[in-house]
Amino acid sequence: HFFAMDLPHSDACFLKAYPAEISEAFCDGHVAAFAFFGGVPRSILYDNTTLAVARILGDGTRRRTRIFSELQSHYLFADRFGRPGKGNDKGKVEGLIGYARRNFLVPIPRFESFEALNTHLEARCRERQAAKLRGHEETIAERMARDRAAFLPLPSAPYDACDKRPGRVSSLSLVRYRGNDYSVPVAYGHREVLIRGYVDRVVISCAAEVIARHRRSYEREDLVFDPLHYLPLIERKVG
């Protein structure tokens, strides 16, 4: 799954790969793209993806998802949406993904991680900025300077791109999140917790304290646990 952002004036682009098409990846892609470009476009065109649009009302008004509304409030950009069912309204970005597959990923490379793949994609996007496209006297980088001049500034801190959900610790010191179980220290059994799901990790907090961090699993019915969370039980039995 690829997140892609294109700047129409300069033709500068940014791509990032993700293990799943989920809202936190969608928002993380924006955070990474804004950092890559060095600012925030004042207006961005979208299709009617459910990652941004929870519902289209009868008058055509879009009701945005909570996480997309948070992202937009953090960076203050305006959004525009294509006509429902008209994918060609956003054809340039879709063409960009095809271009990247043909030019950035041929022959098919092998990477040990998404981090390595994304380092490769970012480097290729930067290299492309030295090109002069047909019909232009300036490089992409030279035209991109005018884009930057019109951008909104980056905020002092990036948006925390994660899915936030309440949860409750089970009697087995496990917290259920998106079809998988994650362990927490046994001292927190039956407590209410806040779960933050990032693209690559799950962070669990109780009140203001972070009590567990795990790699995120994209399997189903997986058990992700830290043996140290159960150490007090073992010590009690040994004692």
Coordinates of C-alpha atoms in Angstrom, one line a residue:
H1 CA 0.0 0.0 0.0
F2 CA 1.4 3.4 -1.0
F3 CA 0.8 6.9 0.2
A4 CA 1.5 9.4 -2.5
M5 CA 1.5 13.2 -2.6
D6 CA 2.2 15.3 -5.7
L7 CA 2.7 19.1 -6.0
P8 CA 1.0 20.1 -9.3
H9 CA 3.1 23.3 -9.9
S10 CA 6.5 21.7 -9.5
D11 CA 5.7 18.0 -10.1
A12 CA 7.6 17.2 -6.9
C13 CA 6.4 14.0 -5.4
F14 CA 6.6 12.0 -2.2
L15 CA 5.8 8.3 -1.7
K16 CA 5.8 6.0 1.4
A17 CA 4.9 2.4 1.6
Y18 CA 2.8 0.8 4.4
P19 CA 1.7 -2.7 5.5
A20 CA -2.0 -1.8 5.4
E21 CA -4.4 0.9 4.2
I22 CA -5.4 2.3 7.6
S23 CA -6.2 5.8 8.9
E24 CA -3.0 6.0 11.0
A25 CA -0.9 5.2 7.9
F26 CA -2.9 7.8 5.9
C27 CA -2.1 10.5 8.5
D28 CA 1.5 9.3 9.0
G29 CA 2.0 9.8 5.2
H30 CA 0.9 13.4 5.5
V31 CA 3.3 14.0 8.4
A32 CA 6.2 12.5 6.4
A33 CA 5.3 14.3 3.2
F34 CA 5.0 17.7 4.9
A35 CA 8.5 17.1 6.5
F36 CA 9.9 16.0 3.2
F37 CA 8.6 19.1 1.3
G38 CA 9.5 21.5 4.1
G39 CA 6.0 22.9 4.6
V40 CA 2.3 22.4 4.3
P41 CA 0.3 23.0 1.1
R42 CA -2.5 25.4 1.6
S43 CA -5.0 23.1 -0.1
I44 CA -5.0 19.4 -0.9
L45 CA -7.2 17.5 -3.3
Y46 CA -8.5 14.0 -2.3
D47 CA -10.7 11.3 -3.6
N48 CA -13.5 10.3 -1.3
T49 CA -11.5 7.7 0.6
T50 CA -13.1 6.5 3.8
L51 CA -9.8 7.2 5.5
A52 CA -10.7 10.9 5.3
V53 CA -14.5 10.9 4.7
A54 CA -16.8 9.2 7.1
R55 CA -19.9 10.1 5.2
I56 CA -21.1 12.2 2.2
L57 CA -24.3 14.0 3.1
G58 CA -27.2 14.5 0.8
D59 CA -26.1 18.1 -0.1
G60 CA -22.6 16.8 -1.0
T61 CA -21.0 18.0 2.3
R62 CA -18.3 15.6 3.6
R63 CA -18.3 14.5 7.2
R64 CA -14.7 13.9 8.0
T65 CA -13.3 11.1 10.1
R66 CA -12.1 12.0 13.6
I67 CA -8.4 11.3 12.9
F68 CA -8.4 13.3 9.6
S69 CA -10.1 16.2 11.3
E70 CA -7.4 16.2 14.0
L71 CA -4.7 16.1 11.3
Q72 CA -6.3 19.0 9.4
S73 CA -6.6 21.1 12.6
H74 CA -3.0 20.4 13.4
Y75 CA -1.6 21.6 10.1
L76 CA -4.4 24.0 9.1
F77 CA -4.6 23.0 5.4
A78 CA -7.8 23.2 3.4
D79 CA -9.2 20.1 1.7
R80 CA -11.0 19.6 -1.6
F81 CA -12.7 16.4 -2.8
G82 CA -13.2 14.9 -6.2
R83 CA -16.6 13.9 -7.5
P84 CA -17.8 10.6 -6.1
G85 CA -17.0 7.8 -8.5
K86 CA -14.8 10.0 -10.7
G87 CA -11.3 8.7 -10.1
N88 CA -9.9 10.8 -13.0
D89 CA -10.3 13.9 -10.7
K90 CA -7.2 12.6 -8.9
G91 CA -5.6 10.9 -11.8
K92 CA -2.2 12.6 -11.4
V93 CA -1.5 11.0 -8.0
E94 CA -2.7 7.6 -9.3
G95 CA -0.4 8.0 -12.3
L96 CA 2.4 8.9 -9.9
I97 CA 2.1 5.5 -8.1
G98 CA 2.3 3.8 -11.5
Y99 CA 5.4 5.9 -12.4
A100 CA 7.0 5.0 -9.1
R101 CA 6.4 1.3 -9.6
R102 CA 8.0 1.5 -13.1
N103 CA 10.9 3.7 -12.3
F104 CA 11.7 3.3 -8.6
L105 CA 10.9 -0.4 -8.1
V106 CA 12.2 -2.0 -11.3
P107 CA 13.8 -4.5 -11.3
I108 CA 11.9 -5.5 -8.2
P109 CA 14.2 -4.7 -5.2
R110 CA 14.2 -6.7 -2.0
F111 CA 14.2 -4.9 1.4
E112 CA 14.5 -6.3 4.9
S113 CA 11.9 -3.8 6.3
F114 CA 9.4 -1.1 5.4
E115 CA 11.9 1.4 6.8
A116 CA 14.5 0.3 4.3
L117 CA 12.0 0.4 1.4
N118 CA 10.9 3.9 2.4
T119 CA 14.5 5.2 2.7
H120 CA 14.9 4.0 -0.9
L121 CA 11.7 5.7 -2.1
E122 CA 12.5 9.0 -0.4
A123 CA 16.0 9.0 -2.0
R124 CA 14.5 8.4 -5.4
C125 CA 12.0 11.2 -4.9
R126 CA 14.9 13.5 -4.0
E127 CA 16.9 12.4 -7.0
R128 CA 14.0 13.1 -9.3
Q129 CA 14.0 16.8 -8.2
A130 CA 17.1 17.3 -10.3
A131 CA 15.2 16.5 -13.5
K132 CA 13.8 18.9 -16.1
L133 CA 10.5 17.6 -17.3
R134 CA 9.4 18.0 -20.9
G135 CA 8.2 21.5 -21.6
H136 CA 10.0 23.1 -18.6
E137 CA 13.3 25.1 -18.5
E138 CA 13.7 24.7 -14.8
T139 CA 14.3 21.6 -12.7
I140 CA 11.6 20.2 -10.4
A141 CA 13.7 21.5 -7.4
E142 CA 13.8 25.0 -8.9
R143 CA 10.0 25.1 -9.4
M144 CA 9.5 23.5 -6.0
A145 CA 11.1 26.6 -4.4
R146 CA 8.0 28.6 -5.5
D147 CA 5.8 25.9 -3.9
R148 CA 7.7 26.3 -0.6
A149 CA 7.3 30.1 -0.7
A150 CA 3.5 29.6 -0.8
F151 CA 3.4 26.8 1.9
L152 CA 2.1 27.1 5.4
P153 CA 4.9 26.7 7.9
L154 CA 5.4 23.4 9.7
P155 CA 4.0 23.4 13.3
S156 CA 6.5 23.2 16.2
A157 CA 5.7 19.5 16.6
P158 CA 4.4 16.9 14.1
Y159 CA 0.9 15.4 14.5
D160 CA 0.9 12.3 16.6
A161 CA -0.4 9.9 13.8
C162 CA -2.1 7.1 15.7
D163 CA -5.4 5.5 16.2
K164 CA -6.6 6.1 19.8
R165 CA -9.0 3.7 21.5
P166 CA -10.1 2.9 25.1
G167 CA -9.5 -0.6 26.4
R168 CA -9.7 -2.8 29.4
V169 CA -7.0 -5.2 30.7
S170 CA -8.2 -8.8 31.0
S171 CA -7.6 -11.2 33.9
L172 CA -4.7 -12.5 31.8
S173 CA -3.1 -9.1 31.7
L174 CA -3.9 -8.7 28.0
V175 CA -5.3 -5.8 26.0
R176 CA -7.3 -6.5 22.9
Y177 CA -6.6 -4.2 19.9
R178 CA -7.8 -4.8 16.3
G179 CA -8.1 -8.6 16.6
N180 CA -4.8 -9.2 18.5
D181 CA -3.8 -9.3 22.2
Y182 CA -1.0 -7.3 23.7
S183 CA 0.4 -7.9 27.2
V184 CA 0.7 -5.4 30.0
P185 CA 2.3 -5.8 33.5
V186 CA 0.2 -8.0 35.8
A187 CA -0.2 -5.1 38.2
Y188 CA -2.7 -3.5 35.8
G189 CA -5.2 -6.3 35.6
H190 CA -8.8 -5.2 35.0
R191 CA -7.7 -1.5 34.6
E192 CA -9.0 0.9 32.0
V193 CA -6.3 1.9 29.5
L194 CA -5.8 4.0 26.4
I195 CA -4.4 2.2 23.4
R196 CA -2.5 4.1 20.7
G197 CA -2.0 2.2 17.5
Y198 CA 0.8 3.5 15.3
V199 CA 1.8 2.1 12.0
D200 CA 4.7 0.1 13.5
R201 CA 3.9 -0.1 17.2
V202 CA 1.2 -0.2 19.9
V203 CA 1.5 1.9 23.0
I204 CA -0.7 1.3 26.0
S205 CA -1.2 3.8 28.8
C206 CA -3.0 3.8 32.1
A207 CA -3.8 7.3 33.4
A208 CA -0.8 9.3 32.4
E209 CA 1.7 6.4 32.5
V210 CA 2.9 4.4 29.5
I211 CA 2.7 0.8 30.8
A212 CA 3.5 -1.2 27.6
R213 CA 5.1 -0.8 24.1
H214 CA 4.9 -3.5 21.5
R215 CA 5.6 -4.0 17.8
R216 CA 2.3 -3.9 16.0
S217 CA 1.0 -7.2 14.5
Y218 CA -1.0 -7.2 11.3
E219 CA -1.9 -10.9 11.8
R220 CA -5.3 -12.0 13.2
E221 CA -5.6 -13.6 16.7
D222 CA -1.9 -12.9 17.4
L223 CA -0.5 -12.8 20.9
V224 CA 2.2 -10.2 21.4
F225 CA 3.7 -10.3 24.8
D226 CA 6.7 -9.3 26.9
P227 CA 7.7 -12.1 29.4
L228 CA 8.8 -9.4 31.8
H229 CA 5.2 -8.3 32.3
Y230 CA 4.6 -11.7 34.0
L231 CA 7.8 -11.8 36.1
P232 CA 6.0 -11.0 39.4
L233 CA 3.9 -14.1 39.0
I234 CA 6.9 -16.3 38.5
E235 CA 8.7 -14.7 41.5
R236 CA 5.6 -15.3 43.6
K237 CA 5.5 -19.0 42.7
V238 CA 9.3 -19.4 43.2
G239 CA 9.1 -17.7 46.6

